[in-house]
């Protein structure tokens, strides 16, 4: 009939999880008429696509139309066509809010895949400096990096897709801004040359290593018999598996090689 039905406001953040009640007891959408609260924090839960959606937000809905009449208990409104229109509008708007906090979940999942690649690269850099226990350990780590790089590239494409589809939607744009670091956003929105990791098989197209890796084999123990080398390697493997300090393990390995090369002519 041309009269104002309702108005409201709500805050937008990163939507990492529902707002805990202990942190903010005023969480959720509160319903008001003439600035008097109607019902409690659960009053509008039924209008959300899923009940938990109400508590990802902090805000108010102010019922304005004179035909939105509070009942005697002041926990909701009397049934009439205006209440039907009121509920229909809020249900449609809450659907949009549902997509916003689910958008946050998708972005955070993609960011974890990108971050995981960085962690693996740091692990490889550290191993390059301190040494690997065996060639198998190095190959396995490089294989893991290849797999994670594929996940990371897919994650960047997913974020780009979300970014492009959210243009013009103020809420979604603010969610992206709250979650995605500007450097990452620049990476996903600017075409870059993909740098491939070194091959899993280090014998194919080998690259110089940052630190020399010494293995116990016939090259490092040329004076020992084949059986002696096998025994020495078994002893070393036991030491390597029992000690968490990789620097100490490397020192023991070097001492083993030094001792046996000196002790037998």
mmCIF file of C-alpha atoms in Angstrom:
data_model
loop_
_atom_site.group_PDB
_atom_site.id
_atom_site.type_symbol
_atom_site.label_atom_id
_atom_site.label_comp_id
_atom_site.label_asym_id
_atom_site.label_seq_id
_atom_site.Cartn_x
_atom_site.Cartn_y
_atom_site.Cartn_z
ATOM 1 C CA UNK A 1 0.000 0.000 0.000
ATOM 2 C CA UNK A 2 2.985 2.297 -0.459
ATOM 3 C CA UNK A 3 3.952 2.447 3.226
ATOM 4 C CA UNK A 4 7.335 1.427 4.598
ATOM 5 C CA UNK A 5 7.301 -2.193 5.759
ATOM 6 C CA UNK A 6 10.642 -2.498 7.527
ATOM 7 C CA UNK A 7 14.264 -1.416 7.594
ATOM 8 C CA UNK A 8 17.357 -2.928 9.142
ATOM 9 C CA UNK A 9 21.125 -3.060 9.433
ATOM 10 C CA UNK A 10 23.818 -5.664 10.012
ATOM 11 C CA UNK A 11 27.592 -5.883 10.260
ATOM 12 C CA UNK A 12 29.829 -7.611 7.706
ATOM 13 C CA UNK A 13 33.036 -9.340 8.754
ATOM 14 C CA UNK A 14 35.109 -12.365 7.697
ATOM 15 C CA UNK A 15 32.487 -14.883 8.924
ATOM 16 C CA UNK A 16 35.112 -17.273 10.307
ATOM 17 C CA UNK A 17 32.453 -18.921 12.492
ATOM 18 C CA UNK A 18 29.252 -18.170 14.370
ATOM 19 C CA UNK A 19 29.626 -15.315 16.846
ATOM 20 C CA UNK A 20 30.043 -16.996 20.273
ATOM 21 C CA UNK A 21 27.430 -15.973 22.844
ATOM 22 C CA UNK A 22 30.116 -15.515 25.514
ATOM 23 C CA UNK A 23 31.949 -13.030 23.284
ATOM 24 C CA UNK A 24 28.849 -11.058 22.296
ATOM 25 C CA UNK A 25 25.530 -11.865 24.049
ATOM 26 C CA UNK A 26 23.826 -9.417 21.654
ATOM 27 C CA UNK A 27 24.740 -11.566 18.619
ATOM 28 C CA UNK A 28 22.209 -12.376 15.898
ATOM 29 C CA UNK A 29 19.403 -10.364 14.314
ATOM 30 C CA UNK A 30 17.075 -8.725 16.841
ATOM 31 C CA UNK A 31 13.512 -7.824 15.906
ATOM 32 C CA UNK A 32 12.144 -4.449 17.046
ATOM 33 C CA UNK A 33 8.874 -2.512 16.781
ATOM 34 C CA UNK A 34 8.898 1.157 17.838
ATOM 35 C CA UNK A 35 12.438 0.436 19.053
ATOM 36 C CA UNK A 36 11.121 -2.159 21.557
ATOM 37 C CA UNK A 37 12.592 -5.649 21.169
ATOM 38 C CA UNK A 38 10.177 -8.358 20.052
ATOM 39 C CA UNK A 39 11.063 -11.878 21.218
ATOM 40 C CA UNK A 40 14.662 -12.903 21.844
ATOM 41 C CA UNK A 41 17.761 -13.719 19.753
ATOM 42 C CA UNK A 42 15.970 -16.769 18.312
ATOM 43 C CA UNK A 43 12.947 -14.836 17.101
ATOM 44 C CA UNK A 44 14.055 -14.646 13.435
ATOM 45 C CA UNK A 45 15.954 -17.958 13.271
ATOM 46 C CA UNK A 46 13.025 -19.657 11.491
ATOM 47 C CA UNK A 47 13.321 -17.245 8.549
ATOM 48 C CA UNK A 48 16.931 -18.187 7.762
ATOM 49 C CA UNK A 49 17.772 -20.924 5.269
ATOM 50 C CA UNK A 50 19.553 -22.746 8.106
ATOM 51 C CA UNK A 51 19.147 -21.910 11.812
ATOM 52 C CA UNK A 52 22.848 -21.250 12.460
ATOM 53 C CA UNK A 53 22.817 -18.447 9.868
ATOM 54 C CA UNK A 54 21.278 -16.007 12.334
ATOM 55 C CA UNK A 55 24.357 -16.087 14.551
ATOM 56 C CA UNK A 56 26.949 -15.284 11.919
ATOM 57 C CA UNK A 57 25.582 -11.750 12.065
ATOM 58 C CA UNK A 58 24.995 -8.852 14.424
ATOM 59 C CA UNK A 59 22.132 -6.548 13.505
ATOM 60 C CA UNK A 60 18.518 -5.434 13.842
ATOM 61 C CA UNK A 61 15.267 -5.601 11.891
ATOM 62 C CA UNK A 62 12.890 -2.723 12.626
ATOM 63 C CA UNK A 63 9.255 -3.477 11.758
ATOM 64 C CA UNK A 64 7.659 -0.165 10.727
ATOM 65 C CA UNK A 65 4.239 -0.807 9.154
ATOM 66 C CA UNK A 66 1.318 -0.156 11.564
ATOM 67 C CA UNK A 67 -0.263 -3.511 10.625
ATOM 68 C CA UNK A 68 2.766 -5.389 12.001
ATOM 69 C CA UNK A 69 1.215 -5.694 15.457
ATOM 70 C CA UNK A 70 3.013 -7.356 18.393
ATOM 71 C CA UNK A 71 1.058 -10.122 20.140
ATOM 72 C CA UNK A 72 0.188 -10.019 23.861
ATOM 73 C CA UNK A 73 3.435 -11.801 24.837
ATOM 74 C CA UNK A 74 5.507 -9.471 22.648
ATOM 75 C CA UNK A 75 7.404 -12.471 21.275
ATOM 76 C CA UNK A 76 6.147 -12.035 17.669
ATOM 77 C CA UNK A 77 3.432 -10.399 15.532
ATOM 78 C CA UNK A 78 -0.232 -11.187 14.965
ATOM 79 C CA UNK A 79 -0.968 -13.189 11.825
ATOM 80 C CA UNK A 80 -2.099 -11.103 8.826
ATOM 81 C CA UNK A 81 -1.134 -10.462 5.160
ATOM 82 C CA UNK A 82 1.412 -7.833 6.205
ATOM 83 C CA UNK A 83 3.234 -10.352 8.360
ATOM 84 C CA UNK A 84 3.306 -12.749 5.377
ATOM 85 C CA UNK A 85 4.901 -10.043 3.227
ATOM 86 C CA UNK A 86 7.311 -9.174 6.041
ATOM 87 C CA UNK A 87 8.446 -12.808 6.382
ATOM 88 C CA UNK A 88 8.674 -13.305 2.608
ATOM 89 C CA UNK A 89 11.004 -10.300 2.251
ATOM 90 C CA UNK A 90 13.268 -11.365 5.111
ATOM 91 C CA UNK A 91 13.501 -14.957 3.869
ATOM 92 C CA UNK A 92 14.664 -13.727 0.460
ATOM 93 C CA UNK A 93 17.189 -11.343 1.985
ATOM 94 C CA UNK A 94 18.509 -13.957 4.422
ATOM 95 C CA UNK A 95 19.167 -16.263 1.450
ATOM 96 C CA UNK A 96 21.707 -13.714 0.246
ATOM 97 C CA UNK A 97 23.299 -13.632 3.692
ATOM 98 C CA UNK A 98 23.451 -17.443 3.655
ATOM 99 C CA UNK A 99 25.529 -17.310 0.468
ATOM 100 C CA UNK A 100 27.859 -14.723 2.064
ATOM 101 C CA UNK A 101 29.033 -16.819 5.005
ATOM 102 C CA UNK A 102 29.264 -19.924 2.822
ATOM 103 C CA UNK A 103 31.389 -17.832 0.452
ATOM 104 C CA UNK A 104 33.729 -17.209 3.376
ATOM 105 C CA UNK A 105 34.090 -20.962 3.931
ATOM 106 C CA UNK A 106 35.015 -21.564 0.268
ATOM 107 C CA UNK A 107 37.597 -18.760 0.287
ATOM 108 C CA UNK A 108 39.232 -19.990 3.502
ATOM 109 C CA UNK A 109 39.471 -23.517 2.077
ATOM 110 C CA UNK A 110 41.260 -22.177 -1.016
ATOM 111 C CA UNK A 111 43.581 -20.033 1.098
ATOM 112 C CA UNK A 112 44.597 -23.107 3.107
ATOM 113 C CA UNK A 113 45.717 -24.856 -0.098
ATOM 114 C CA UNK A 114 47.788 -21.815 -1.113
ATOM 115 C CA UNK A 115 49.307 -21.531 2.356
ATOM 116 C CA UNK A 116 50.133 -25.246 2.455
ATOM 117 C CA UNK A 117 52.313 -24.885 -0.649
ATOM 118 C CA UNK A 118 54.308 -22.158 1.081
ATOM 119 C CA UNK A 119 54.861 -24.414 4.106
ATOM 120 C CA UNK A 120 56.128 -27.252 1.899
ATOM 121 C CA UNK A 121 58.511 -24.903 0.053
ATOM 122 C CA UNK A 122 59.912 -23.710 3.386
ATOM 123 C CA UNK A 123 60.372 -27.320 4.471
ATOM 124 C CA UNK A 124 62.283 -28.110 1.273
ATOM 125 C CA UNK A 125 64.495 -25.028 1.678
ATOM 126 C CA UNK A 126 65.380 -26.128 5.207
ATOM 127 C CA UNK A 127 66.117 -29.682 4.044
ATOM 128 C CA UNK A 128 68.316 -28.347 1.235
ATOM 129 C CA UNK A 129 70.421 -26.589 3.861
ATOM 130 C CA UNK A 130 70.557 -29.316 6.510
ATOM 131 C CA UNK A 131 70.379 -32.436 4.352
ATOM 132 C CA UNK A 132 68.011 -35.338 3.683
ATOM 133 C CA UNK A 133 68.104 -38.735 5.370
ATOM 134 C CA UNK A 134 67.844 -40.499 2.018
ATOM 135 C CA UNK A 135 67.083 -39.965 -1.657
ATOM 136 C CA UNK A 136 63.633 -41.470 -1.075
ATOM 137 C CA UNK A 137 62.848 -38.784 1.494
ATOM 138 C CA UNK A 138 63.802 -36.049 -0.971
ATOM 139 C CA UNK A 139 61.825 -37.607 -3.829
ATOM 140 C CA UNK A 140 58.748 -37.976 -1.634
ATOM 141 C CA UNK A 141 58.926 -34.355 -0.526
ATOM 142 C CA UNK A 142 59.308 -33.118 -4.104
ATOM 143 C CA UNK A 143 56.355 -35.265 -5.170
ATOM 144 C CA UNK A 144 54.270 -33.754 -2.371
ATOM 145 C CA UNK A 145 55.221 -30.279 -3.599
ATOM 146 C CA UNK A 146 54.097 -31.089 -7.132
ATOM 147 C CA UNK A 147 50.731 -32.323 -5.876
ATOM 148 C CA UNK A 148 50.247 -29.316 -3.622
ATOM 149 C CA UNK A 149 51.218 -26.900 -6.387
ATOM 150 C CA UNK A 150 48.378 -28.280 -8.508
ATOM 151 C CA UNK A 151 45.972 -27.755 -5.594
ATOM 152 C CA UNK A 152 47.319 -24.244 -5.090
ATOM 153 C CA UNK A 153 46.811 -23.314 -8.746
ATOM 154 C CA UNK A 154 43.238 -24.633 -8.607
ATOM 155 C CA UNK A 155 42.661 -22.660 -5.393
ATOM 156 C CA UNK A 156 43.829 -19.441 -7.074
ATOM 157 C CA UNK A 157 41.464 -20.075 -9.989
ATOM 158 C CA UNK A 158 38.616 -20.665 -7.527
ATOM 159 C CA UNK A 159 39.336 -17.380 -5.736
ATOM 160 C CA UNK A 160 39.502 -15.560 -9.079
ATOM 161 C CA UNK A 161 36.132 -17.038 -10.043
ATOM 162 C CA UNK A 162 34.638 -15.914 -6.728
ATOM 163 C CA UNK A 163 36.196 -12.467 -7.121
ATOM 164 C CA UNK A 164 34.797 -12.003 -10.637
ATOM 165 C CA UNK A 165 31.303 -13.258 -9.735
ATOM 166 C CA UNK A 166 31.123 -11.031 -6.634
ATOM 167 C CA UNK A 167 31.749 -7.713 -8.389
ATOM 168 C CA UNK A 168 28.956 -5.268 -7.630
ATOM 169 C CA UNK A 169 27.820 -7.182 -4.529
ATOM 170 C CA UNK A 170 28.921 -4.977 -1.640
ATOM 171 C CA UNK A 171 28.621 -7.679 1.046
ATOM 172 C CA UNK A 172 30.622 -10.293 -0.883
ATOM 173 C CA UNK A 173 33.235 -7.742 -1.906
ATOM 174 C CA UNK A 174 33.732 -6.818 1.761
ATOM 175 C CA UNK A 175 34.012 -10.499 2.754
ATOM 176 C CA UNK A 176 36.723 -11.022 0.122
ATOM 177 C CA UNK A 177 38.531 -7.885 1.299
ATOM 178 C CA UNK A 178 38.439 -9.101 4.916
ATOM 179 C CA UNK A 179 39.793 -12.563 4.081
ATOM 180 C CA UNK A 180 42.127 -12.308 1.107
ATOM 181 C CA UNK A 181 45.485 -10.610 1.485
ATOM 182 C CA UNK A 182 46.067 -7.984 -1.215
ATOM 183 C CA UNK A 183 49.237 -9.748 -2.387
ATOM 184 C CA UNK A 184 47.319 -12.973 -2.975
ATOM 185 C CA UNK A 185 44.495 -11.072 -4.654
ATOM 186 C CA UNK A 186 47.053 -9.490 -6.987
ATOM 187 C CA UNK A 187 48.437 -12.945 -7.820
ATOM 188 C CA UNK A 188 45.039 -14.392 -8.732
ATOM 189 C CA UNK A 189 43.884 -11.357 -10.725
ATOM 190 C CA UNK A 190 47.158 -10.854 -12.640
ATOM 191 C CA UNK A 191 48.311 -13.551 -15.092
ATOM 192 C CA UNK A 192 51.704 -14.852 -14.018
ATOM 193 C CA UNK A 193 54.069 -17.407 -15.445
ATOM 194 C CA UNK A 194 53.752 -20.648 -13.500
ATOM 195 C CA UNK A 195 57.106 -21.809 -12.126
ATOM 196 C CA UNK A 196 57.218 -25.580 -12.098
ATOM 197 C CA UNK A 197 59.031 -27.454 -9.322
ATOM 198 C CA UNK A 198 62.153 -29.490 -10.085
ATOM 199 C CA UNK A 199 61.440 -33.023 -11.344
ATOM 200 C CA UNK A 200 60.621 -35.737 -8.821
ATOM 201 C CA UNK A 201 63.446 -37.847 -10.252
ATOM 202 C CA UNK A 202 66.628 -35.862 -9.447
ATOM 203 C CA UNK A 203 68.574 -37.797 -12.087
ATOM 204 C CA UNK A 204 66.487 -36.268 -14.840
ATOM 205 C CA UNK A 205 67.479 -32.674 -15.570
ATOM 206 C CA UNK A 206 69.237 -32.313 -12.193
ATOM 207 C CA UNK A 207 69.659 -28.894 -10.574
ATOM 208 C CA UNK A 208 72.455 -27.764 -8.276
ATOM 209 C CA UNK A 209 71.613 -28.187 -4.620
ATOM 210 C CA UNK A 210 72.040 -25.539 -1.975
ATOM 211 C CA UNK A 211 73.825 -27.944 0.365
ATOM 212 C CA UNK A 212 75.756 -31.127 -0.250
ATOM 213 C CA UNK A 213 73.894 -34.283 0.765
ATOM 214 C CA UNK A 214 76.070 -37.259 1.715
ATOM 215 C CA UNK A 215 74.611 -40.773 1.570
ATOM 216 C CA UNK A 216 76.091 -43.954 3.001
ATOM 217 C CA UNK A 217 76.894 -45.996 -0.116
ATOM 218 C CA UNK A 218 79.846 -47.480 -2.029
ATOM 219 C CA UNK A 219 81.053 -43.978 -2.961
ATOM 220 C CA UNK A 220 81.277 -42.707 0.609
ATOM 221 C CA UNK A 221 82.622 -46.013 2.012
ATOM 222 C CA UNK A 222 84.848 -47.361 -0.790
ATOM 223 C CA UNK A 223 87.082 -49.328 1.613
ATOM 224 C CA UNK A 224 84.258 -51.413 3.032
ATOM 225 C CA UNK A 225 82.844 -54.622 1.636
ATOM 226 C CA UNK A 226 79.314 -54.693 0.299
ATOM 227 C CA UNK A 227 78.107 -56.595 3.387
ATOM 228 C CA UNK A 228 79.848 -54.143 5.740
ATOM 229 C CA UNK A 229 78.214 -51.208 3.985
ATOM 230 C CA UNK A 230 74.790 -52.799 4.360
ATOM 231 C CA UNK A 231 75.381 -53.311 8.077
ATOM 232 C CA UNK A 232 76.648 -49.750 8.577
ATOM 233 C CA UNK A 233 73.639 -48.367 6.696
ATOM 234 C CA UNK A 234 71.261 -50.389 8.876
ATOM 235 C CA UNK A 235 72.872 -48.971 12.005
ATOM 236 C CA UNK A 236 72.623 -45.449 10.611
ATOM 237 C CA UNK A 237 68.943 -45.909 9.661
ATOM 238 C CA UNK A 238 68.176 -46.914 13.245
ATOM 239 C CA UNK A 239 69.884 -43.765 14.522
ATOM 240 C CA UNK A 240 68.088 -41.552 11.981
ATOM 241 C CA UNK A 241 64.689 -42.971 12.890
ATOM 242 C CA UNK A 242 65.234 -42.571 16.631
ATOM 243 C CA UNK A 243 66.570 -39.009 16.737
ATOM 244 C CA UNK A 244 64.406 -35.983 15.971
ATOM 245 C CA UNK A 245 67.388 -33.595 15.815
ATOM 246 C CA UNK A 246 68.358 -33.731 12.119
ATOM 247 C CA UNK A 247 71.574 -31.769 12.686
ATOM 248 C CA UNK A 248 72.692 -34.377 15.206
ATOM 249 C CA UNK A 249 71.764 -37.192 12.784
ATOM 250 C CA UNK A 250 73.852 -35.559 10.054
ATOM 251 C CA UNK A 251 76.829 -35.202 12.402
ATOM 252 C CA UNK A 252 76.588 -38.881 13.348
ATOM 253 C CA UNK A 253 76.485 -39.846 9.676
ATOM 254 C CA UNK A 254 79.626 -37.862 8.940
ATOM 255 C CA UNK A 255 81.389 -39.378 11.976
ATOM 256 C CA UNK A 256 80.451 -42.894 10.810
ATOM 257 C CA UNK A 257 81.885 -42.255 7.360
ATOM 258 C CA UNK A 258 85.010 -40.623 8.800
ATOM 259 C CA UNK A 259 85.632 -43.447 11.303
ATOM 260 C CA UNK A 260 85.236 -46.338 8.887
ATOM 261 C CA UNK A 261 87.270 -44.679 6.148
ATOM 262 C CA UNK A 262 90.125 -44.169 8.635
ATOM 263 C CA UNK A 263 89.844 -47.478 10.443
ATOM 264 C CA UNK A 264 90.310 -49.870 7.534
ATOM 265 C CA UNK A 265 92.876 -49.829 4.746
#
